[in-house]
XYZ file of C-alpha atoms in Angstrom:
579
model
C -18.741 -66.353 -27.612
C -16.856 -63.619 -25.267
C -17.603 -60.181 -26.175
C -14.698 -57.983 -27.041
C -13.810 -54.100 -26.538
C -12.712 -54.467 -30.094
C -15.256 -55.792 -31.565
C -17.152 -52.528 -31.487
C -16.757 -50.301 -34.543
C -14.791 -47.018 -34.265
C -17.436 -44.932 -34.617
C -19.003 -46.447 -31.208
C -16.075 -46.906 -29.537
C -15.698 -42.721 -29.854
C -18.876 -41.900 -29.368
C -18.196 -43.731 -25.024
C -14.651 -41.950 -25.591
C -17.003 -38.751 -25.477
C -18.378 -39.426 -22.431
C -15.022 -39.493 -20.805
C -12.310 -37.296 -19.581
C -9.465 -36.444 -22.638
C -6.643 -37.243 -20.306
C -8.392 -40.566 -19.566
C -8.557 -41.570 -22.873
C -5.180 -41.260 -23.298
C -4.522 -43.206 -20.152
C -6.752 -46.117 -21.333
C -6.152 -46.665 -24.665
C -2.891 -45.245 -25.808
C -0.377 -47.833 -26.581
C -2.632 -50.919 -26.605
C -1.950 -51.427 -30.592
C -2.079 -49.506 -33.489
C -6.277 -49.306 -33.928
C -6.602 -47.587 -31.018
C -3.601 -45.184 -31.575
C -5.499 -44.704 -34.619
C -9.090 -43.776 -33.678
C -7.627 -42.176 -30.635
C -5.668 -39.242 -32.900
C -8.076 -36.420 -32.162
C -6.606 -36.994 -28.312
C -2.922 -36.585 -29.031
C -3.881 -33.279 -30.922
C -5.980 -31.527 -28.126
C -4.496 -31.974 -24.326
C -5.937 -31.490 -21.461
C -4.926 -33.078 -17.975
C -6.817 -31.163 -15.581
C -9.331 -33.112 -12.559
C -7.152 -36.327 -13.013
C -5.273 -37.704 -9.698
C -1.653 -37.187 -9.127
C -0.357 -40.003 -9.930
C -2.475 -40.849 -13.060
C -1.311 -37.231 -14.040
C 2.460 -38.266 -13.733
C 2.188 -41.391 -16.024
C 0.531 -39.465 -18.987
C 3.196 -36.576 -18.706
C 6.041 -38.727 -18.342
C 4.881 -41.893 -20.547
C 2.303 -40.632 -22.975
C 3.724 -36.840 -23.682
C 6.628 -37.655 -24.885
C 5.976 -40.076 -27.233
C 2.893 -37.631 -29.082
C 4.353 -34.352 -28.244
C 5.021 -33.290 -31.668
C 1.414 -34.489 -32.698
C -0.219 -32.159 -30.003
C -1.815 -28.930 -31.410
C -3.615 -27.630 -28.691
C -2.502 -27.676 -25.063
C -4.725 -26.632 -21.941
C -2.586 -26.256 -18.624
C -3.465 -25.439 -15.072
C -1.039 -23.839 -13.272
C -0.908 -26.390 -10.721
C 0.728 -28.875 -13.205
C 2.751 -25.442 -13.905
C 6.496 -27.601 -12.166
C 6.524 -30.335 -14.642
C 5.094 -28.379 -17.735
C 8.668 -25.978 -17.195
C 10.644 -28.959 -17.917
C 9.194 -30.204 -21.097
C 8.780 -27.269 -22.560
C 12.344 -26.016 -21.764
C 13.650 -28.970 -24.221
C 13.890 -28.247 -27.752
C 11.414 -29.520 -30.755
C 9.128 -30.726 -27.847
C 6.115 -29.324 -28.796
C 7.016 -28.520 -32.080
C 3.492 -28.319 -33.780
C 1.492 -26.594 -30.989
C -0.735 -23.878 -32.370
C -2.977 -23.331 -29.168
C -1.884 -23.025 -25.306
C -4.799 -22.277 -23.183
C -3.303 -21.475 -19.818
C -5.789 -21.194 -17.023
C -5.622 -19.783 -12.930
C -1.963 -18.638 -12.756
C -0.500 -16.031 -10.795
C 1.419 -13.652 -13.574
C 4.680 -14.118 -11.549
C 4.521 -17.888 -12.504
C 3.260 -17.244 -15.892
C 6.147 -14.390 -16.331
C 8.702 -17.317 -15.655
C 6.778 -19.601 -17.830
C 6.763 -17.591 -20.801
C 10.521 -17.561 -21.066
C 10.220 -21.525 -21.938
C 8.568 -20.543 -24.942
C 10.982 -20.417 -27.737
C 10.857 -21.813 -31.486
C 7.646 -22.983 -32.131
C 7.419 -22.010 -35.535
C 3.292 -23.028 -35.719
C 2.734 -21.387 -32.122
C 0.395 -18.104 -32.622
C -2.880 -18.917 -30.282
C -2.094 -17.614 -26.621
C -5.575 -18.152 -24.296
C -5.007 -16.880 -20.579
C -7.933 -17.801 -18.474
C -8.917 -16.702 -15.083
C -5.293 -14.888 -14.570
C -4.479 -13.564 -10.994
C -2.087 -10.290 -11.015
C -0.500 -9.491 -8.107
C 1.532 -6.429 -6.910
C 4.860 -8.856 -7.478
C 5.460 -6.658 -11.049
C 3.840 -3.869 -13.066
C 1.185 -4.790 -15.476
C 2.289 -3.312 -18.130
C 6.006 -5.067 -17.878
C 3.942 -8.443 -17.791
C 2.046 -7.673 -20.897
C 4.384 -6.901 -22.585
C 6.130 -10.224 -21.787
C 2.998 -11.783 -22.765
C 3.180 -10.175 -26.186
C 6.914 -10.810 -26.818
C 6.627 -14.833 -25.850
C 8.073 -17.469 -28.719
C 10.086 -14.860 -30.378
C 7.136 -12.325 -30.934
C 5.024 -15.296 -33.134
C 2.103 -15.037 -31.306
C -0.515 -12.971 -33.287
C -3.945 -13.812 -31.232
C -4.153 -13.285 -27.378
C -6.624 -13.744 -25.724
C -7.653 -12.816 -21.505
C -11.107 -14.093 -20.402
C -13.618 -11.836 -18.921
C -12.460 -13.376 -15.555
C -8.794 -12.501 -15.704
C -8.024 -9.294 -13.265
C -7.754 -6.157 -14.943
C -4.559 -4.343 -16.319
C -3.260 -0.966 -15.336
C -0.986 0.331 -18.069
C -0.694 3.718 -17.041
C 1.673 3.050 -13.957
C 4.489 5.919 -13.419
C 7.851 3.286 -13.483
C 7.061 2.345 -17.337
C 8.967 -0.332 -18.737
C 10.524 -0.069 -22.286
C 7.945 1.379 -24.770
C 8.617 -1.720 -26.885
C 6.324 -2.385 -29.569
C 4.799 -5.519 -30.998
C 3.766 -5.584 -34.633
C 2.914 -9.243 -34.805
C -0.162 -8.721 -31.985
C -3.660 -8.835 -34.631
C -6.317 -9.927 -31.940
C -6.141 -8.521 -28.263
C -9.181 -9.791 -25.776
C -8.315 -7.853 -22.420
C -9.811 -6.391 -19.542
C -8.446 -2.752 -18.463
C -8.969 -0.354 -15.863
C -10.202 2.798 -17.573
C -9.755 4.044 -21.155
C -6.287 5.975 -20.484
C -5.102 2.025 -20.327
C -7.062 1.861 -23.855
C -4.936 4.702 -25.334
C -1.437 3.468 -24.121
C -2.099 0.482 -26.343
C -2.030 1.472 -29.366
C 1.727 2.294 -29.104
C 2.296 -1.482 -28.301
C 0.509 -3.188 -30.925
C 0.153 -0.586 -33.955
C -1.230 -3.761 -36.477
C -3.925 -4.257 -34.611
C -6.883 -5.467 -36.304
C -9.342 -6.886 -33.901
C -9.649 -5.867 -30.232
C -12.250 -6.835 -27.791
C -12.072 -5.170 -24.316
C -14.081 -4.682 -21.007
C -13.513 -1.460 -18.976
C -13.414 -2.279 -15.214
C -13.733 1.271 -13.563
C -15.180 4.858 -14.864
C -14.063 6.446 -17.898
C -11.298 8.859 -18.042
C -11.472 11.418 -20.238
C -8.939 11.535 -22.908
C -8.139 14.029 -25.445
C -8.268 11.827 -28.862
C -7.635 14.545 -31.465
C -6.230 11.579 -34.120
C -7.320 7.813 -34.983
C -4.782 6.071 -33.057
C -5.750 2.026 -34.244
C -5.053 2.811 -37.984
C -5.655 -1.312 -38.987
C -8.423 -1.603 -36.292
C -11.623 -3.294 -38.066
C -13.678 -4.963 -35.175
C -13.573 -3.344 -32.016
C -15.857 -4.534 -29.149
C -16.489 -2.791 -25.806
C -18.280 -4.355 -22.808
C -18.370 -1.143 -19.799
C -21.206 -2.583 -17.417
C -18.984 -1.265 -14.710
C -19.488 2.371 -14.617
C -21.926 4.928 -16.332
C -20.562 5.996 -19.865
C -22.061 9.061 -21.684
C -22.221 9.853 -25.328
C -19.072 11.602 -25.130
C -17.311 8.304 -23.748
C -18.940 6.732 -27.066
C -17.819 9.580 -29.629
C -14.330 9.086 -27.686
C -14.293 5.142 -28.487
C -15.953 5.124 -32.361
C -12.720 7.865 -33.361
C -9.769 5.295 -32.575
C -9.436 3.712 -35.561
C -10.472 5.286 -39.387
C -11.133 1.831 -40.862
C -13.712 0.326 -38.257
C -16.279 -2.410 -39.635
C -17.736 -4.460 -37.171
C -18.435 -2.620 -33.826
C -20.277 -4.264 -30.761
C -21.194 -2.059 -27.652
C -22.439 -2.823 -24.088
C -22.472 -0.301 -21.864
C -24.837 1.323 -18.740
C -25.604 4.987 -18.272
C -27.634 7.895 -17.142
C -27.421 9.889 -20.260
C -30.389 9.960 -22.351
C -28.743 10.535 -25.632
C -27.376 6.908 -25.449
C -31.279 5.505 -25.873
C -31.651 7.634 -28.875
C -31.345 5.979 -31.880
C -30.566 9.227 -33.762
C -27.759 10.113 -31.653
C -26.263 7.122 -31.640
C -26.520 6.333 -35.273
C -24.811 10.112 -35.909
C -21.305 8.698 -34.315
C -21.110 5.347 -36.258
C -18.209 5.778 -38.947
C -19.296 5.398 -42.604
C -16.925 2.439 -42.365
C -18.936 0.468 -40.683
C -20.718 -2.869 -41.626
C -22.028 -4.347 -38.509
C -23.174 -2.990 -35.680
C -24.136 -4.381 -32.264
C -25.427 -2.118 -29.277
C -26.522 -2.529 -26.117
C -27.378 -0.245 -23.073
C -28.988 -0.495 -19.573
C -30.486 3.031 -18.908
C -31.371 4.184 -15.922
C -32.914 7.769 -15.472
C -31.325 10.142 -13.128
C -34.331 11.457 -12.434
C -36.983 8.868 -11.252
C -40.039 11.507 -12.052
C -38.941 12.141 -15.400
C -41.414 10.833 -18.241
C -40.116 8.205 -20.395
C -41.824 8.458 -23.597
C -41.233 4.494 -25.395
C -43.105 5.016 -28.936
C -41.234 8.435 -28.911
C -37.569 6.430 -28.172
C -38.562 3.521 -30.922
C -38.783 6.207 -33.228
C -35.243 6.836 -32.793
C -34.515 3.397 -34.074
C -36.099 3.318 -36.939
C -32.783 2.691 -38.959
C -31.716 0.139 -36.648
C -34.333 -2.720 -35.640
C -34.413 -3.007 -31.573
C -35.444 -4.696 -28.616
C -36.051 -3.017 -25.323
C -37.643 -4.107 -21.529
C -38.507 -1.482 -19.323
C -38.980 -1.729 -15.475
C -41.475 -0.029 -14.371
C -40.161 0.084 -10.666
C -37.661 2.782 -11.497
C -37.884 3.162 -15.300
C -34.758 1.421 -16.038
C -34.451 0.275 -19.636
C -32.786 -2.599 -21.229
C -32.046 -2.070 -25.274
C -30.234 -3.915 -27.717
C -29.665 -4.405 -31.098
C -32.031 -7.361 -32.131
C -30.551 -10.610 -32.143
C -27.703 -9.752 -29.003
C -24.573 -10.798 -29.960
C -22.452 -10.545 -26.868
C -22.035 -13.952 -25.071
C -22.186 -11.905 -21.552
C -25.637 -10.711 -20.292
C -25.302 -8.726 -17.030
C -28.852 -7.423 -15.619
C -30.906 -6.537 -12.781
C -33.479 -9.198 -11.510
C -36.295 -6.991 -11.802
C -36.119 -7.447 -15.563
C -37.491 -10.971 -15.174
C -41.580 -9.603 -15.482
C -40.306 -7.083 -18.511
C -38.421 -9.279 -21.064
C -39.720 -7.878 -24.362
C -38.900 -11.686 -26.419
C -41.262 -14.246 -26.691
C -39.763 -17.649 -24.316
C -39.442 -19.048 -27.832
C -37.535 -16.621 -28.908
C -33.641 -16.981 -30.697
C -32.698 -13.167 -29.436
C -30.249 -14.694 -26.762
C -28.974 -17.786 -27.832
C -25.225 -16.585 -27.652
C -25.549 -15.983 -24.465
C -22.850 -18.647 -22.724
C -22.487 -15.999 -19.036
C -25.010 -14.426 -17.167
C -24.986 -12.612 -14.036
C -28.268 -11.617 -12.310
C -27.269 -8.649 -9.657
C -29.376 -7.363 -6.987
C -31.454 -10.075 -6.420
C -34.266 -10.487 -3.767
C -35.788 -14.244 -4.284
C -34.216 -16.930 -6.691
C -37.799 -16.709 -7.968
C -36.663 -14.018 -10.257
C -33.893 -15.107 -11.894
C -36.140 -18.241 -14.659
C -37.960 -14.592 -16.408
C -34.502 -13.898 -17.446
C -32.590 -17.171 -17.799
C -35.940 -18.794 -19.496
C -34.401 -16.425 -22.861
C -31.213 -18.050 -22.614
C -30.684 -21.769 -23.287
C -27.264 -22.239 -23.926
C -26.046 -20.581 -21.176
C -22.945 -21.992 -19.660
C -22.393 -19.747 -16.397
C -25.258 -18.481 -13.787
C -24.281 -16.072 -11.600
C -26.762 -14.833 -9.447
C -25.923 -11.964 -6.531
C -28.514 -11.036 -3.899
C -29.247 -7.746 -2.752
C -26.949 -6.417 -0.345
C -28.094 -2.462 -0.187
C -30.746 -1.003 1.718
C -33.857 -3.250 1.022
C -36.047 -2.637 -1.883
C -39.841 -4.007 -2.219
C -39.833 -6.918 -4.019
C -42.060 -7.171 -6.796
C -44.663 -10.475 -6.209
C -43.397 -13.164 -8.402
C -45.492 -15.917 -10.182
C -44.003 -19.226 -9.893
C -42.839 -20.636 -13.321
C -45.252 -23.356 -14.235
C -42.868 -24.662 -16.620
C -39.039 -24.137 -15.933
C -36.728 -23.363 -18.873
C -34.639 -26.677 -19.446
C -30.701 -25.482 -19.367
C -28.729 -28.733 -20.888
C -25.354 -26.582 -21.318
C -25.401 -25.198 -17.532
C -22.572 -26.185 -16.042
C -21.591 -23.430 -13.198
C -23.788 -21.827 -10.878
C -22.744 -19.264 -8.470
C -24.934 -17.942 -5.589
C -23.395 -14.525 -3.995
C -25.127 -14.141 -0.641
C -27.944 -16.195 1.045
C -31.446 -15.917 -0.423
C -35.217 -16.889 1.233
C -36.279 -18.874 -0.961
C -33.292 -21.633 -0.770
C -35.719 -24.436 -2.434
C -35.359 -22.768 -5.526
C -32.026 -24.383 -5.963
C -33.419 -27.707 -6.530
C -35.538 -26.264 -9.273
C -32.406 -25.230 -10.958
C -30.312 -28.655 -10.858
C -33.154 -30.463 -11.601
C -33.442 -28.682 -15.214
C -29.483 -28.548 -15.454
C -28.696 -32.025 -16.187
C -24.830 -31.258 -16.849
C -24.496 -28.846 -13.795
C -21.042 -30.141 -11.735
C -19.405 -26.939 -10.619
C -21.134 -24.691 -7.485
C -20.108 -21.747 -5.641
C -22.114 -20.857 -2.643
C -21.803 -18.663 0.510
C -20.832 -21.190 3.757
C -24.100 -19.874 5.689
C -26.216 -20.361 2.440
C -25.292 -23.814 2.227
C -25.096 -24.589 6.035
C -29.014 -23.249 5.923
C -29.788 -25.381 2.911
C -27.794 -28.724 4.376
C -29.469 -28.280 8.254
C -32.892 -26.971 6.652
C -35.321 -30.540 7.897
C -38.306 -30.169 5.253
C -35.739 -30.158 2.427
C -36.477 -32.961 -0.072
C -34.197 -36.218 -0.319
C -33.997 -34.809 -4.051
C -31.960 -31.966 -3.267
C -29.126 -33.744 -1.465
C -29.620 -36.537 -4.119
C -29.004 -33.923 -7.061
C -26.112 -32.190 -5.072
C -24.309 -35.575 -4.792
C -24.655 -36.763 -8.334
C -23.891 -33.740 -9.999
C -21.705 -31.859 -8.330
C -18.009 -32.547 -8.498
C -16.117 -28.885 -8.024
C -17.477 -27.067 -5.102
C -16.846 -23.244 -3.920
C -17.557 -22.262 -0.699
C -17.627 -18.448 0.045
C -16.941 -16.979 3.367
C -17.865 -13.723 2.644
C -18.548 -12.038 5.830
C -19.310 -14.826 7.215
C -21.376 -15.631 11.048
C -19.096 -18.550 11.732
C -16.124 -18.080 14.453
C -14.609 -21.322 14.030
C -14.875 -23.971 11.576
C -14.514 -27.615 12.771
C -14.503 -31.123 11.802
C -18.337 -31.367 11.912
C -18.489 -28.834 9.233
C -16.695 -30.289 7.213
C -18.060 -33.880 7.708
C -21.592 -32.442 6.878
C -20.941 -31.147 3.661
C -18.649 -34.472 2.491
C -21.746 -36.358 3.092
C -23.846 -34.571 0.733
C -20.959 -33.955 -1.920
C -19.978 -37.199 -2.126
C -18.532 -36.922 -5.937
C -16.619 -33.940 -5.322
C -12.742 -34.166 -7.023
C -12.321 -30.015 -6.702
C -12.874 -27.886 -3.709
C -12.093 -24.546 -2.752
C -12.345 -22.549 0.649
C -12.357 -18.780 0.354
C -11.486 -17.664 3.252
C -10.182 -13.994 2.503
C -13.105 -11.946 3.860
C -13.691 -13.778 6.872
C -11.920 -13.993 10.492
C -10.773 -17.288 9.947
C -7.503 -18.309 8.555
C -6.188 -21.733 6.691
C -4.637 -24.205 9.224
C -3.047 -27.230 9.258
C -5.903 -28.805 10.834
C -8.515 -27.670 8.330
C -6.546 -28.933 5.467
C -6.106 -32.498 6.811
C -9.713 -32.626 7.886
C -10.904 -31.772 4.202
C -8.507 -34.436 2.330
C -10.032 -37.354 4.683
C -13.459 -35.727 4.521
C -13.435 -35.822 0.296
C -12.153 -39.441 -0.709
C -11.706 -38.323 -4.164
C -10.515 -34.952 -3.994
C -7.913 -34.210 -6.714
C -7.615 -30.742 -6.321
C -8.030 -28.770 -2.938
C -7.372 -24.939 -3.327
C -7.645 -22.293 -0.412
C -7.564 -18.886 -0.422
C -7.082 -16.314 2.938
C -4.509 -15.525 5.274
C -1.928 -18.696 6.664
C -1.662 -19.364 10.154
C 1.521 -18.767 11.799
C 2.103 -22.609 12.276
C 2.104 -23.159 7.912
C 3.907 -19.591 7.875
C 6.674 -20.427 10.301
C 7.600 -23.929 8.296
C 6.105 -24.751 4.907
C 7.462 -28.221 4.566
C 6.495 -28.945 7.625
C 2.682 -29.324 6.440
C 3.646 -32.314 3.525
C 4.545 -34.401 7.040
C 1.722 -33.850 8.350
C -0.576 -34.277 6.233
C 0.963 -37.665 5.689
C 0.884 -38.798 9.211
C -2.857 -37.388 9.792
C -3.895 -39.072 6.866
C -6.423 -42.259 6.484
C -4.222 -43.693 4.040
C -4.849 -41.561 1.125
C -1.702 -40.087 1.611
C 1.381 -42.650 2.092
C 4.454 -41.000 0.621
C 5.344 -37.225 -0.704
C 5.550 -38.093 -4.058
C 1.476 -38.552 -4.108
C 0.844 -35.520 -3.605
C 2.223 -31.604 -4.623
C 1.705 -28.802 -2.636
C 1.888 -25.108 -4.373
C 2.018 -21.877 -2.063
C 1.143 -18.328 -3.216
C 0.049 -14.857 -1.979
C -2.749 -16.027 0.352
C -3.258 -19.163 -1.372
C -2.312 -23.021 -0.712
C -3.030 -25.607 -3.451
């Protein structure tokens, strides 16, 4: 008796379905009878075609789409599949239903254009912008406000990630001081607190608001609440040292504040005692989330701890000192914020037992100023769900690194799936360590002379390169100051025969001497055989400059037969960027 796909039972045949990409699904299974359209509902209703080749890409968007458009409720596009997405949403009762577009890595000129599609989507009130690159191609506060305004001023939730760029809103050439009463949730990131304060004129119904500050405060004379619907207002300032001040400023926008979460670093005292702080919270207030990295001015001043936990006797705390240079890390006990940003030499000082709950909503942390990968598991051993590790060596004047105990026992990280190392570390073996306890790992960013000293190092294990291969499959290579003159073929055949599985590269080539070629590019799409996405960033050569569709011939005729015909194959140009 032949077994049979459909013999399995639904519930089995979803469970594999989760094991494989969404737009894959919908490849396989759509349209083979009604069953499968059946079970396969939850896939028409959430969309995402990103890391699928071309040309698999073109069938779903020009075979599948249009027959479950009005079905889909959440869309997720790239702005690489940016050409085709104008189209469809351009014609009218297309996508209907949508109540979620997650847009992710566009340039705001493209997304500026893109918005204008929007129009008459009655259910349409969830806009998610991820990674978002502005450029000096329009004001920021024009493109916000075109952002606020799309599909007739419906939207009610938008939402920037903490790695879109940050806006300016204070430029001199102001657009029209339009204003957008439909706005209730804003997640941005601004430049300074003057950008804060030329909000509240755009969306007066505000009622939750969640920003980061990128540079220092400014001061601001805020005589008046200005947010008068404003209930939960979170604040993440690891950027810049705030003072108390900075913290009466924030806590007086809005007369009807309930929830309230904090993050910040400083110098001042007063932001460590728990009296001081607990004087500015509004009687409003129901919930309260704080956390501060201190660090003394003075290095000889005496830090009293039982006297500072005496503060907090209203509000229950954690805190890790450093005994280095007295730095102190508090919080609110259990921290709340999914973003933990600290210095490594917190890893022999965290106050929580390894079995401890205190950070498990941590999804993004970033380790700064970093001396041995060593240092990082005291830290990341807290926080098991994390889904980002970024971890930055020390590029100042050297400090003495404190002796570090190797973990017996490394923390096991089953949600980590990116990894980011800024400069190049010793103790390079470490990086095993980590993919071997990060079973879903598959995106890396490295420094090129990190990984060309890891690759060429001849005592590395066979398990490293085995790990890197399996797991990997969207790879980042920095050039960040770089020592190489001239990258060649041999490079790039190197690292292809470690990655093996990549389907998404990127060169960054921007602070570096080199500059993105026609010869690089063809040498990388042989190199990867099954690359999907290839993006570079840095300056073009004259010879792409002079004639960019030039470069789609070329790449044809140099290639080993991935590349037969230009309708295989897109190429998208930018401001120091080729895709």
């Amino acid at each position: 008796m032949r077994s049979r796909l459909e013999m399995l039972p639904d519930e089995m045949l979803l469970e594999i379905c989760r094991y494989l990409h969404s737009g894959d699904v919908l490849y396989s299974f759509f349209g083979l009878n009604s069953r499968f359209n059946q079970m396969t509902t939850f896939y028409w209703q959430h969309v995402s075609l990103h890391r699928m080749y071309y040309l698999k890409f073109l069938h779903i968007f020009t075979q599948i789409l249009p027959q479950i458009s009005s079905a889909i409720r959440s869309l997720v596009i790239f702005e690489i599949e940016s050409p085709l997405f104008f189209q469809s949403f351009s014609k009218i009762h297309f996508y209907e239903n949508l109540e979620k577009l997650t847009l992710v890595n566009w340039t705001d000129e493209k997304l500026f254009l893109f918005l204008g599609t929007l129009h008459n989507m009655r259910n349409f009130h969830r806009l998610i912008i991820q990674a978002l690159d502005l450029t000096e191609s329009m004001k920021n506060r024009c493109f916000l406000e075109k952002v606020l305004s799309a599909n007739e001023n419906q939207l009610t939730h938008v939402m920037f990630d903490h790695e879109s760029d940050a806006f300016c809103l204070t430029d001199k050439e102001k657009c029209n001081a339009n204003v957008y009463p439909n706005i209730l949730q804003l997640d941005i990131e601004l430049q300074t607190t003057k950008d804060l304060f030329q909000l509240y004129r755009m969306i007066p119904n505000v009622e939750k608001l969640h920003i980061t500050f990128k540079r220092p405060w400014s001061k601001v004379i805020c005589d008046q609440q200005q947010f008068f619907y404003l209930k939960e207002l979170s604040v993440y300032a690891m950027s810049w040292f705030s003072t108390l001040e900075d913290l009466k400023t924030l806590l007086r926008i809005s007369p009807v504040l309930e929830n309230l979460s904090v993050v910040l670093v400083s110098h001042d005292y007063s932001l460590i005692n728990g009296q001081c702080v607990s004087a500015l919270l509004p009687s409003t207030t129901k919930k309260f989330d704080y956390s501060i990295c201190y660090q003394p001015s003075d290095l000889n001043a005496d830090l009293n701890c039982k006297t500072i936990l005496q503060t907090w006797k209203s509000i229950p705390i954690a805190y890790s000192i450093c005994e280095n240079d007295k730095r102190i890390f508090l919080h609110t006990t259990n921290y709340q914020c999914n973003r933990l940003s600290l210095r490594s030499l917190f890893h022999k000082n965290m106050s929580v037992r390894k079995d401890s709950h205190v950070y498990n909503k941590v999804r993004h942390i970033h380790i700064y100023d970093t001396i041995a990968l060593a240092e990082v598991f005291g830290i990341v051993q807290h926080c098991k769900f994390v889904l980002d590790l970024i971890i930055s060596m020390r590029t100042l004047p050297p400090r003495n690194q404190v002796p570090v105990e190797t973990p017996k026992v490394f923390p096991h990280l089953n949600r980590l799936d990116f990894l980011s190392i800024q400069g190049n570390p010793s103790d390079t073996e470490y990086i095993e360590k980590i993919l071997s306890v990060a079973p879903n790992l598959s995106a890396f960013s490295i420094d090129f002379d990190c990984l060309y000293k890891l690759l060429s190092n001849d005592d590395q294990t066979l398990l490293l390169y085995y790990l890197l291969s399996r797991r990997i499959v969207i790879l980042c290579i920095r050039f960040e100051n770089s020592l190489i003159d001239n990258l060649t073929t041999e490079h790039i055949h190197y690292i292809a025969r470690i990655f093996s599985q990549v389907n998404h590269i990127c060169f960054d080539l921007r602070n570096s001497k080199l500059s993105i070629q026609s010869r690089l590019i063809s040498s990388i799409l042989n190199s990867f055989p099954k690359l999907i996405v290839l993006s570079l960033y840095g300056k073009l050569s004259d010879e792409i400059n002079s004639n960019k569709n030039a470069l789609y011939e070329y790449l044809i005729e140099q290639s080993t037969g991935r590349l037969k015909n230009r309708d295989q194959f897109q190429i998208d140009y930018g401001n120091e960027r080729v895709k």
